[in-house]
Short mmCIF file of N, CA and C in Angstrom, two decimals:
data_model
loop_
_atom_site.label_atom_id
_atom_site.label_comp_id
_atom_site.label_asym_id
_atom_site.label_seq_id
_atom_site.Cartn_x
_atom_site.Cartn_y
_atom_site.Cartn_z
N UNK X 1135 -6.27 13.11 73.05
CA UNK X 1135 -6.58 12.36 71.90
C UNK X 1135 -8.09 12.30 71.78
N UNK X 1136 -8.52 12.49 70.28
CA UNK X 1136 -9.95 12.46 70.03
C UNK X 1136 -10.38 11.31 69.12
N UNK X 1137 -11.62 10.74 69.48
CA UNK X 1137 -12.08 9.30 68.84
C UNK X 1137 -13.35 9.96 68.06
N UNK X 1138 -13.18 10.08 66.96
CA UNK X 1138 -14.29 10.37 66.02
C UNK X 1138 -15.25 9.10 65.67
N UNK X 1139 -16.85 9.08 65.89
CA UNK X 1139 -17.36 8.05 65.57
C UNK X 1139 -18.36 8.37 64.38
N UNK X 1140 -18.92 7.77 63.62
CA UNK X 1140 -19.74 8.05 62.47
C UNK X 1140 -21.13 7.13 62.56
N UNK X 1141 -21.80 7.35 62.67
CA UNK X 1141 -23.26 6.85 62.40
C UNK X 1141 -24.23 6.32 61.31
N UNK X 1142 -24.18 5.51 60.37
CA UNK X 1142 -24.46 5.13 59.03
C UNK X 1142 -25.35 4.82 59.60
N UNK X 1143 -26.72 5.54 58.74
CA UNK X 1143 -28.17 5.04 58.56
C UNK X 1143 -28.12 3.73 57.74
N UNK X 1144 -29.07 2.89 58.21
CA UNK X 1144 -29.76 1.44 57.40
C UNK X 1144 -29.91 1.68 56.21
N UNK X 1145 -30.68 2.42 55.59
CA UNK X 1145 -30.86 2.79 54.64
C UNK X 1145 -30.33 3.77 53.64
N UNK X 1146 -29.91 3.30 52.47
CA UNK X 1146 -29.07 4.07 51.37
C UNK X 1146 -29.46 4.47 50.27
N UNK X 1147 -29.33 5.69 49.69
CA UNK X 1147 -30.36 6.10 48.20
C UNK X 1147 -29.45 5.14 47.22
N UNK X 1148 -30.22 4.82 46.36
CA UNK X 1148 -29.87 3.94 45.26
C UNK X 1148 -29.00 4.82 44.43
N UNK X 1149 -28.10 3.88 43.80
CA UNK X 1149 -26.93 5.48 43.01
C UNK X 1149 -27.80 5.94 41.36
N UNK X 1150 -27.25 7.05 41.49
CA UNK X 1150 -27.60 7.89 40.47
C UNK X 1150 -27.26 7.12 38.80
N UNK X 1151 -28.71 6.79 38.55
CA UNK X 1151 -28.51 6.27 36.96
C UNK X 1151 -28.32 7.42 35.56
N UNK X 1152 -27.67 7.30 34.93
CA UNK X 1152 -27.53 8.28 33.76
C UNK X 1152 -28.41 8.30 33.18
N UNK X 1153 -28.90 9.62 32.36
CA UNK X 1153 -30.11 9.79 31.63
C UNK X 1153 -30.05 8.99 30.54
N UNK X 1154 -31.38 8.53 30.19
CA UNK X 1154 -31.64 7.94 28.67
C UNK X 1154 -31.48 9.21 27.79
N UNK X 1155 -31.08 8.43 26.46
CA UNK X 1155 -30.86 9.48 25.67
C UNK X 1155 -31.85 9.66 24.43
N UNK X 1156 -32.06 10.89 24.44
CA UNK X 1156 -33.28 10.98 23.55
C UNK X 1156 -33.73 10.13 22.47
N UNK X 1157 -34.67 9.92 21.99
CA UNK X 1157 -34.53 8.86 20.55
C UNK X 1157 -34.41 9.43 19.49
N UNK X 1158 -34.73 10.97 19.91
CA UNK X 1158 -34.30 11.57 18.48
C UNK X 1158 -32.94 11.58 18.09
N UNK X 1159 -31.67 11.69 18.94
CA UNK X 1159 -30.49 11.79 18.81
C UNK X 1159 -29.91 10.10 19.02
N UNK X 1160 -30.51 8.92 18.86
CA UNK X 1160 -29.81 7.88 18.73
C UNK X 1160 -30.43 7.20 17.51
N UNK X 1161 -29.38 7.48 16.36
CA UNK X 1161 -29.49 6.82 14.92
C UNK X 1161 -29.88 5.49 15.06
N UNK X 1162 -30.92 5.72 13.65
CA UNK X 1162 -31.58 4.61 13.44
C UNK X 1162 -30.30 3.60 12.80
N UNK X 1163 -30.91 2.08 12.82
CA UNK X 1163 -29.91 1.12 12.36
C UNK X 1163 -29.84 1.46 11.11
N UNK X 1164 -30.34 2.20 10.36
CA UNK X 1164 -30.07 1.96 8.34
C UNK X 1164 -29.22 3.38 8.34
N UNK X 1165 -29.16 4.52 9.51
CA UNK X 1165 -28.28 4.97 9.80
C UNK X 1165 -26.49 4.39 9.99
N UNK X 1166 -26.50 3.15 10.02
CA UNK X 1166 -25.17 2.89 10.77
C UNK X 1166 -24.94 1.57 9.73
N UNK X 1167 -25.33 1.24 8.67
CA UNK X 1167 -24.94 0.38 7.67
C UNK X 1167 -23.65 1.10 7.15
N UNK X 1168 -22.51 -0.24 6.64
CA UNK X 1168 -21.65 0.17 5.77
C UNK X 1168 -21.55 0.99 4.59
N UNK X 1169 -20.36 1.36 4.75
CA UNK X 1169 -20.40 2.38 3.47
C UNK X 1169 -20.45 1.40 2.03
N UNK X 1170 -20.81 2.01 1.49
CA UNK X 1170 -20.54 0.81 0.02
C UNK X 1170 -18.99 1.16 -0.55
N UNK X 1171 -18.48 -0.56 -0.83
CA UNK X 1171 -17.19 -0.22 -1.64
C UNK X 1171 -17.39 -0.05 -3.04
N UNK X 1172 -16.53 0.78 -3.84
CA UNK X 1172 -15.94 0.99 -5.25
C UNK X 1172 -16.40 -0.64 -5.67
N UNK X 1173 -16.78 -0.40 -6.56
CA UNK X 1173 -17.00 -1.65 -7.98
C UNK X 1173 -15.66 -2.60 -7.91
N UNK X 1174 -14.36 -1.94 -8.12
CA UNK X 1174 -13.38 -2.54 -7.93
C UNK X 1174 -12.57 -3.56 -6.66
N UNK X 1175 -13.44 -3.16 -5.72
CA UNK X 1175 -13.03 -3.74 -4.20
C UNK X 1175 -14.17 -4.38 -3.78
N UNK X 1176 -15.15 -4.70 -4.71
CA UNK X 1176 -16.38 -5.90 -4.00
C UNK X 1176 -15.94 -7.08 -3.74
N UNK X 1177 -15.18 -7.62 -4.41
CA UNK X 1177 -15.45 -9.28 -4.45
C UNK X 1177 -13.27 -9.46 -4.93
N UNK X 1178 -12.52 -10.20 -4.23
CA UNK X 1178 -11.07 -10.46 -4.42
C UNK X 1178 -11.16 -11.00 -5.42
N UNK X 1179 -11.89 -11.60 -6.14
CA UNK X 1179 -11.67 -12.47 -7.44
C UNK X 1179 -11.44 -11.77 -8.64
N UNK X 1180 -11.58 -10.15 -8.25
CA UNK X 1180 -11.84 -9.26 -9.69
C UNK X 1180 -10.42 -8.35 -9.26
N UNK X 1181 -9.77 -8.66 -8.87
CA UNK X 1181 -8.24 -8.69 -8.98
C UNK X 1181 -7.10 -9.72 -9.73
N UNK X 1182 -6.91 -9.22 -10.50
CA UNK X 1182 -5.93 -10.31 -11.10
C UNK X 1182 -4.28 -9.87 -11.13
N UNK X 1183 -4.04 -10.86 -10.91
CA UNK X 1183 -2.07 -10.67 -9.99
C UNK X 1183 -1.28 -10.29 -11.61
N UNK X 1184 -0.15 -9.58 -11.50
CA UNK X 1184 0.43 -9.67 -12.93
C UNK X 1184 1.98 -9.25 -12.34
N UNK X 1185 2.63 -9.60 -12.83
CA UNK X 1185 4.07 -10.14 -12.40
C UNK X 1185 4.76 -10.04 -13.93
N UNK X 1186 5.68 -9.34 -14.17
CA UNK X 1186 6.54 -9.56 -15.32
C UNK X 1186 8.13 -8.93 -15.17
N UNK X 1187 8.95 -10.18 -15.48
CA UNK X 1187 10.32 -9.60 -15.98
C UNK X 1187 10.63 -9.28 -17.02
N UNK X 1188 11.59 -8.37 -17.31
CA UNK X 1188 12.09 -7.88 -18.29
C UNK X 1188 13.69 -8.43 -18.54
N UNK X 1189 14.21 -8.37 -19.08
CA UNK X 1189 16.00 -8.22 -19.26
C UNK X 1189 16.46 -7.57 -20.31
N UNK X 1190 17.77 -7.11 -20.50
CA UNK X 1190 18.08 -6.28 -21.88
C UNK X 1190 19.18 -5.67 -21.37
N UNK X 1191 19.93 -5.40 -22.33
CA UNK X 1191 21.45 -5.22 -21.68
C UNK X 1191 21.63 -3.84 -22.63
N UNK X 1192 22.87 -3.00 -22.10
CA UNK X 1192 23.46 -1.33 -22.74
C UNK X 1192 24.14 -2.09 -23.11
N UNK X 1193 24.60 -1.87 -24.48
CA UNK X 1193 25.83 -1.98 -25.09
C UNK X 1193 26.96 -1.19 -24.94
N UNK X 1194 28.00 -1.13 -25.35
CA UNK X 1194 29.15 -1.04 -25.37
C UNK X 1194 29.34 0.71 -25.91
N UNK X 1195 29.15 1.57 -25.55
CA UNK X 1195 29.29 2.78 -26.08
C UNK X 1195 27.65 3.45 -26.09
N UNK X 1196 26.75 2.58 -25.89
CA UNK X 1196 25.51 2.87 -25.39
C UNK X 1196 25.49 3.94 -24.38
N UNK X 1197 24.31 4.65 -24.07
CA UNK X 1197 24.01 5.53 -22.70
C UNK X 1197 23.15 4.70 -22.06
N UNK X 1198 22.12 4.43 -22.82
CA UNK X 1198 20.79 3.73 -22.21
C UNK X 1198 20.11 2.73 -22.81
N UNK X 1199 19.45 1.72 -21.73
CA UNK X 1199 18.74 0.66 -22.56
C UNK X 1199 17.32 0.60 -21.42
N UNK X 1200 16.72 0.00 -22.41
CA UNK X 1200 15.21 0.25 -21.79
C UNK X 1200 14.53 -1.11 -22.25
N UNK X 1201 13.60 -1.39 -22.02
CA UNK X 1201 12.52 -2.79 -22.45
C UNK X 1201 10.52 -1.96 -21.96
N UNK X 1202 9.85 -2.56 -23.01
CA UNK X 1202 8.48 -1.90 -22.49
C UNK X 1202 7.68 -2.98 -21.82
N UNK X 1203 6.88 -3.16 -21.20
CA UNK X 1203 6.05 -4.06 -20.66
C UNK X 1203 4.54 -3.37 -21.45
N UNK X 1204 3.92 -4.99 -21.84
CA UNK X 1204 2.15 -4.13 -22.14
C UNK X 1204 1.43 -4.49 -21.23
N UNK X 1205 0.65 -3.80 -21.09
CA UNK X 1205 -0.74 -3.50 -20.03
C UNK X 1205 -1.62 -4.22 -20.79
N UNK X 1206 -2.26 -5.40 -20.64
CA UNK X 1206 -3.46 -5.55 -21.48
C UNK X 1206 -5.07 -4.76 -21.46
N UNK X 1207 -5.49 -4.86 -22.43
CA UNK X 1207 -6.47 -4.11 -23.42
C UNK X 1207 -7.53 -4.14 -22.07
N UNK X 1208 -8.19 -3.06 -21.90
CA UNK X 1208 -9.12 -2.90 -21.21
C UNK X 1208 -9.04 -2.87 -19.88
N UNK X 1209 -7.87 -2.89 -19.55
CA UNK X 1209 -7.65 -2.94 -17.72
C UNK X 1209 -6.83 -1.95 -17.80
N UNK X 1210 -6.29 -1.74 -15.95
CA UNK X 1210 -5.75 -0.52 -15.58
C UNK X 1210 -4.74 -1.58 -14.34
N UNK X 1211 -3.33 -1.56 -14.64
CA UNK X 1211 -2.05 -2.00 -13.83
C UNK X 1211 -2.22 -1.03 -12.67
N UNK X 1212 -2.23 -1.55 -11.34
CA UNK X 1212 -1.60 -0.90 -10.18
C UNK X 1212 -0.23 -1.63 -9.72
N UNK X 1213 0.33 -0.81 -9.84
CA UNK X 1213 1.69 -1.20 -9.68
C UNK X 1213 1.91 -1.10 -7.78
N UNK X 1214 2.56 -2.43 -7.52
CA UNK X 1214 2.74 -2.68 -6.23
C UNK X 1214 4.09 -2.53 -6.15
N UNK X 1215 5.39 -2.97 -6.49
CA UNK X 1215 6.47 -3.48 -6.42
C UNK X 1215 7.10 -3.02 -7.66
N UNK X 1216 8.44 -2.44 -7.72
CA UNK X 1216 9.36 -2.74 -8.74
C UNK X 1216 10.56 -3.14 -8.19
N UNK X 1217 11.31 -4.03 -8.53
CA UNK X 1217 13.15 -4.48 -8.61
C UNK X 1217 13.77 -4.70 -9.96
N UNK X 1218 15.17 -4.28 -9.83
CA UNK X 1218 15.91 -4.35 -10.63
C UNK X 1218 17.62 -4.57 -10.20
N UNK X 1219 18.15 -5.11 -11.03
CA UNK X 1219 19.21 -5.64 -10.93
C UNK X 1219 20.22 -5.15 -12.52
N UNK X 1220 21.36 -4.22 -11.70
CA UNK X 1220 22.04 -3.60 -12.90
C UNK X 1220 23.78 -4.51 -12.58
N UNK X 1221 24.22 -4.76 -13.51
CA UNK X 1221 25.62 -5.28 -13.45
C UNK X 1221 26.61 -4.87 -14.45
N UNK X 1222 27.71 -4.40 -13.98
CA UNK X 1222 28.25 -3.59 -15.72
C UNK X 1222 30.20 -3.60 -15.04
N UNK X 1223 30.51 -2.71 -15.69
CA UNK X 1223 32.12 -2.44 -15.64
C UNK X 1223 32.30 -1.84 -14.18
N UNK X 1224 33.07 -1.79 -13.59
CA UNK X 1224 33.50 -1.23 -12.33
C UNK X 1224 33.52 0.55 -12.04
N UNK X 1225 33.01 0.97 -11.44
CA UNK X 1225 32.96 2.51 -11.22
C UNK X 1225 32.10 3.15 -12.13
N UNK X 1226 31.25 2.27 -12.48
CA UNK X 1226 29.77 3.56 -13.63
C UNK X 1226 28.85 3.37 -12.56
N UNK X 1227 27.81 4.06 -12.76
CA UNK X 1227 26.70 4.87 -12.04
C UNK X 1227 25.38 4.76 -12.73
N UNK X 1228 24.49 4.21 -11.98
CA UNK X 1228 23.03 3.99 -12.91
C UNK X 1228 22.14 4.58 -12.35
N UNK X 1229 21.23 4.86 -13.22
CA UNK X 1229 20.14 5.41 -13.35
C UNK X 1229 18.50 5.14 -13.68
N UNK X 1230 17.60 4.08 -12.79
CA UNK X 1230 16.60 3.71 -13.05
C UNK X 1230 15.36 4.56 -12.86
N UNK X 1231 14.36 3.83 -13.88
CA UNK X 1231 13.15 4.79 -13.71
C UNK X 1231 12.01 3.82 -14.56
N UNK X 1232 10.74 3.94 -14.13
CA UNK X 1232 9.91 3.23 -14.88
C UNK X 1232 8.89 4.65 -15.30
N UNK X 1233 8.15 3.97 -16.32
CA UNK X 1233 7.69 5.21 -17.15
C UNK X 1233 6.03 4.79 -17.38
N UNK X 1234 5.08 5.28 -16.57
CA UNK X 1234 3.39 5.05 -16.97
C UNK X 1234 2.78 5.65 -17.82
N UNK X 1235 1.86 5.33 -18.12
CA UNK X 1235 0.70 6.65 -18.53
C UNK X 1235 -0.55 6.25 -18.16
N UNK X 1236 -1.26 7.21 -17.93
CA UNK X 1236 -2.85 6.82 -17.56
C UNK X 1236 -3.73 7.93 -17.90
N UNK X 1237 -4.93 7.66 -18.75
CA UNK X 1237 -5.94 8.06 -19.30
C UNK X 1237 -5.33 8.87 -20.75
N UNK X 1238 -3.96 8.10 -21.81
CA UNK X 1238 -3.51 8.93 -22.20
C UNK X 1238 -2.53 9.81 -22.56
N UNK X 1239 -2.79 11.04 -21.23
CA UNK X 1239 -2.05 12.44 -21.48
C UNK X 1239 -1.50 12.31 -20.38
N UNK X 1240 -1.27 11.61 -18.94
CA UNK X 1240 -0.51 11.86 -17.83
C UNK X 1240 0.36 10.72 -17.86
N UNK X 1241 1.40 11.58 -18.11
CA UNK X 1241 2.71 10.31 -18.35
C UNK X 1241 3.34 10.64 -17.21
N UNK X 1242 4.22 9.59 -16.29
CA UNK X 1242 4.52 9.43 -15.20
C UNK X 1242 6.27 9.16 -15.29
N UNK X 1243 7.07 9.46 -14.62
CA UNK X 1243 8.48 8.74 -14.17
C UNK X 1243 8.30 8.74 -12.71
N UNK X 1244 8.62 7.00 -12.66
CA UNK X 1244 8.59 6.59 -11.29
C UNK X 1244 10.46 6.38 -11.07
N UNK X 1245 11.07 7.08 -10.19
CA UNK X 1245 12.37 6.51 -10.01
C UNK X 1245 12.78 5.60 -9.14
N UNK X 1246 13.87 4.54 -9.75
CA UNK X 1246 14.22 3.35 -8.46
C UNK X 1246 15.08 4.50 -7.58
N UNK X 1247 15.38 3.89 -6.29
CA UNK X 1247 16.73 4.31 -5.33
C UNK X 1247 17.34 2.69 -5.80
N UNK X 1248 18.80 3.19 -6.41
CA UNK X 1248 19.27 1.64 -6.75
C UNK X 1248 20.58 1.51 -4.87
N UNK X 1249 21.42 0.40 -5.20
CA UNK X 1249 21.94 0.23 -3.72
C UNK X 1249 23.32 -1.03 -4.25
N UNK X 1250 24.22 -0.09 -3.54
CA UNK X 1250 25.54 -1.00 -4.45
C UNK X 1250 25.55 -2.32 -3.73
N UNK X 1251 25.57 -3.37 -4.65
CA UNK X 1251 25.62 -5.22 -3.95
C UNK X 1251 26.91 -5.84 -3.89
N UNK X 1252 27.72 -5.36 -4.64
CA UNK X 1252 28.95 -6.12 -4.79
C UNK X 1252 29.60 -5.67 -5.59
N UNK X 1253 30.70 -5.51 -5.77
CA UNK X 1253 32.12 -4.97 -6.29
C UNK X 1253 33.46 -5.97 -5.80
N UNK X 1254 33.52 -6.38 -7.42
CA UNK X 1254 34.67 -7.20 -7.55
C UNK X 1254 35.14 -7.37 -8.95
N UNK X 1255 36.64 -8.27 -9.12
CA UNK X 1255 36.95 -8.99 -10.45
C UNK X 1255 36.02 -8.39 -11.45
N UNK X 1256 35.84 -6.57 -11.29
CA UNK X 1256 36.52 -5.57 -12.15
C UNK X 1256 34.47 -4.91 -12.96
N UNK X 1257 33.58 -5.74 -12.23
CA UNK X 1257 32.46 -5.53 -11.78
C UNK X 1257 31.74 -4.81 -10.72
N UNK X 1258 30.62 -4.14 -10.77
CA UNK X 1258 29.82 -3.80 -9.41
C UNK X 1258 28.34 -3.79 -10.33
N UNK X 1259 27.48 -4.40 -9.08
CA UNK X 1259 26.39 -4.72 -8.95
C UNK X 1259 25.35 -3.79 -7.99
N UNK X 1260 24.35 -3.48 -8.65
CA UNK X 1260 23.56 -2.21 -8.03
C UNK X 1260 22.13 -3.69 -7.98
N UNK X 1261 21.31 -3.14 -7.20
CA UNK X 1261 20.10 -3.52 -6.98
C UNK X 1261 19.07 -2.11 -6.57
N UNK X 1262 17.86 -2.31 -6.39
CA UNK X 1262 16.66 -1.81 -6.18
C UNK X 1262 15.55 -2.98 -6.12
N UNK X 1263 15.01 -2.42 -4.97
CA UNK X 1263 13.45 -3.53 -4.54
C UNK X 1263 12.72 -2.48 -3.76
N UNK X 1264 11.63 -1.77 -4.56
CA UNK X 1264 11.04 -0.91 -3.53
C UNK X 1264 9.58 -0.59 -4.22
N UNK X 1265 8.40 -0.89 -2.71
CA UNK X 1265 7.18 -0.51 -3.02
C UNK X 1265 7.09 0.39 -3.52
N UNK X 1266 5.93 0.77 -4.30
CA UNK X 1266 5.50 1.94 -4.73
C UNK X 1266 3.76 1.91 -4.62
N UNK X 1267 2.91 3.00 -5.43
CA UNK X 1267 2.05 2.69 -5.98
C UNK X 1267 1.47 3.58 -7.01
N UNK X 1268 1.37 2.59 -8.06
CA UNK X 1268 1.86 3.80 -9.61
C UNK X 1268 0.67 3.27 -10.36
N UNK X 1269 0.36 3.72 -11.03
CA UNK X 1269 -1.07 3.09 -12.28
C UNK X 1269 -0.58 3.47 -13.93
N UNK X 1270 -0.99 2.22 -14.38
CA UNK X 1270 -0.54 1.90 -15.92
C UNK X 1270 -1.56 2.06 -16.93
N UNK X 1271 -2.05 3.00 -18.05
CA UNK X 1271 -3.32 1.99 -18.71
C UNK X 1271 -2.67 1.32 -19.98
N UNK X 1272 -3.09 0.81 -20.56
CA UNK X 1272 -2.60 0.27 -21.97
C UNK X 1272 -2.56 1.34 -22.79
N UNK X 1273 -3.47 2.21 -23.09
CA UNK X 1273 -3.72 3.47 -24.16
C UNK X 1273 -2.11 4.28 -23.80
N UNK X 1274 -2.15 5.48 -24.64
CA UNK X 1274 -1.07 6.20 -24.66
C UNK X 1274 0.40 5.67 -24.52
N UNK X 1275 1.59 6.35 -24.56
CA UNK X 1275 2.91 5.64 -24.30
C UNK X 1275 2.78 4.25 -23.66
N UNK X 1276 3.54 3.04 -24.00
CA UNK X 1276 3.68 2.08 -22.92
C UNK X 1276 4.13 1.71 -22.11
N UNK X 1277 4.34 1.24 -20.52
CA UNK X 1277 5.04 1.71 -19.88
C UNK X 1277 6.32 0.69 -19.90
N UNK X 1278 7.65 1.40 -19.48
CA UNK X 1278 8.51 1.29 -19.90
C UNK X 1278 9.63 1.16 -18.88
N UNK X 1279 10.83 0.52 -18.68
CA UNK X 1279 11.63 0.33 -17.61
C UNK X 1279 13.41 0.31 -18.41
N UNK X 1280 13.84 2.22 -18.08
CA UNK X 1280 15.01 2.21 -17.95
C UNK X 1280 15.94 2.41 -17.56
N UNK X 1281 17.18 2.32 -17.97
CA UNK X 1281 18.42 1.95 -17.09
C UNK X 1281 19.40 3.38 -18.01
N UNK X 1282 19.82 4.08 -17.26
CA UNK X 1282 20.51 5.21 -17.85
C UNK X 1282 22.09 5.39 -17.55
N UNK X 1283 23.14 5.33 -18.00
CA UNK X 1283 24.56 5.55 -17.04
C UNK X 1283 25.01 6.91 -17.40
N UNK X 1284 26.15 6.99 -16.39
CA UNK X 1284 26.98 8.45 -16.40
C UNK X 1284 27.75 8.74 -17.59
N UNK X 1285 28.71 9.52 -17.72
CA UNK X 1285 29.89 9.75 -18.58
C UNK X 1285 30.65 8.50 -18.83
N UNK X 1286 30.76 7.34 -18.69
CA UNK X 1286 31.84 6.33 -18.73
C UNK X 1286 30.54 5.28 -19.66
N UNK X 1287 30.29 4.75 -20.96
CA UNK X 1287 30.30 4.18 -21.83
C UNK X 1287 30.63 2.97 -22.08
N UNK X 1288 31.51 2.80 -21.51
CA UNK X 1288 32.43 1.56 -22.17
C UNK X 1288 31.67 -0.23 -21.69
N UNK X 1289 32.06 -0.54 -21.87
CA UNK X 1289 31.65 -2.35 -21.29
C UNK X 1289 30.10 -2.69 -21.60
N UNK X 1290 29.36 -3.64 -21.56
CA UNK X 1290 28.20 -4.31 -21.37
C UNK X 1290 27.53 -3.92 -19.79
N UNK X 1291 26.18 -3.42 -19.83
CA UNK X 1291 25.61 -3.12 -19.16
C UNK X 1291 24.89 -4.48 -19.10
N UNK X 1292 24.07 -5.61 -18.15
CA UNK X 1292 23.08 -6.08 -17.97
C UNK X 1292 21.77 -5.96 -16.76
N UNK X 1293 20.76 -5.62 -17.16
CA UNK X 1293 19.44 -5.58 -16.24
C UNK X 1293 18.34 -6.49 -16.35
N UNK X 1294 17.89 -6.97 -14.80
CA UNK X 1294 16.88 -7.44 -15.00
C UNK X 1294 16.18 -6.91 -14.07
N UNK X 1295 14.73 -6.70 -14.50
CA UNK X 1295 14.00 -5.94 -13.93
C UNK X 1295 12.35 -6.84 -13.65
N UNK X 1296 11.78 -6.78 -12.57
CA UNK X 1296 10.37 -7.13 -12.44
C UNK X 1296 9.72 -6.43 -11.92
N UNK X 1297 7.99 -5.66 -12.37
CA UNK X 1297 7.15 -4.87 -11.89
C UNK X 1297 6.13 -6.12 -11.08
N UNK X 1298 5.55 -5.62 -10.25
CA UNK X 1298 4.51 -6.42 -10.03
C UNK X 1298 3.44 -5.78 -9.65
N UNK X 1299 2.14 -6.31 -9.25
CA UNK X 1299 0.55 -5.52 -8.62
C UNK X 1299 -0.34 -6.68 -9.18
N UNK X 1300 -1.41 -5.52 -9.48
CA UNK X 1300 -2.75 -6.53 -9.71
C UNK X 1300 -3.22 -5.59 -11.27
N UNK X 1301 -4.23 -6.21 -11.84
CA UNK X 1301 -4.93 -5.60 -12.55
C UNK X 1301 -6.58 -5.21 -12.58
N UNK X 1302 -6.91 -4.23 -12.85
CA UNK X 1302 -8.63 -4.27 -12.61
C UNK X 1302 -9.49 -3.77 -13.79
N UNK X 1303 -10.26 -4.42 -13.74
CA UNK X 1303 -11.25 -3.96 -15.02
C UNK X 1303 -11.60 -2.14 -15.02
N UNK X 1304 -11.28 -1.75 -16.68
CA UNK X 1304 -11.62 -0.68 -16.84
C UNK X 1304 -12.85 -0.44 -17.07
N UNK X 1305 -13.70 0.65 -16.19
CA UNK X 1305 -15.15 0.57 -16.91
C UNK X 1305 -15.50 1.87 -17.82
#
């Protein structure tokens, strides 16, 4: 058997410090200021909330019924949210969609995914509640929220529908 012994000198080199780094390659502070935000995202107060329901019912031999919402004059709708609520005769099939335009000439169909709620006493009930993010202006078509069914006609259709978001100044 062998006993290995080791000998540590008193004295130890100080440990190895990392180089400074040049000053040419470490940005100045007016280097590392924020980016500037959009006009529209300075200040929360220049958001304004807008929330609207609609209702309006298919008639009886109807295909489709629709309702428009207005955008007021000089702003631009970002659409956060749409829901809707369809209720009609038992075994028809719907078809939602909201309808934008912006600057105009780009007209938009946004479609719901609707979702069956209840079926009974000769009724069924569809819903839809789903984010989006869609933009409205007031100019051109207005935008618009409708309800479309299949081959079967018959009975009273009723919808109610709410968009929601914010609005922001057009400049």
């Amino acid at each position: 058997m062998a006993i290995v012994l080791a000998v540590v000198s008193g004295t130890s080199a100080a440990p190895a410090q990392p180089p400074e780094p040049s000053p040419s390659l470490v940005p100045a502070v007016t280097d590392r200021l924020p980016l500037p935000l959009p006009r529209t995202f300075e200040r929360r107060e220049d958001i304004q909330p807008f929330q609207q329901t609609v209702r309006f019912t298919i008639g009886n031999e109807e295909k489709e019924g629709y309702a428009e919402i207005a955008v007021p004059a000089r702003h631009r709708l970002v659409i956060e949210h749409v829901s809707a609520l369809m209720q009609g005769p038992s075994g028809q099939r719907y078809f939602a969609s909201l309808r934008t335009t912006v600057r105009r000439e780009e007209t938009s169909w946004h479609y719901l995914v609707l979702s069956p709620q209840y079926s009974g006493a000769g009724i069924d009930v569809y819903a839809a509640a789903q984010p989006m993010r869609a933009y409205a202006d007031p100019d051109g078509l207005p935008m618009r929220f409708s309800v479309s069914r299949g081959m079967d006609d018959s009975g009273t259709v009723s919808v109610d529908a709410t968009v929601s978001g914010y609005l922001l100044d057009r400049w």
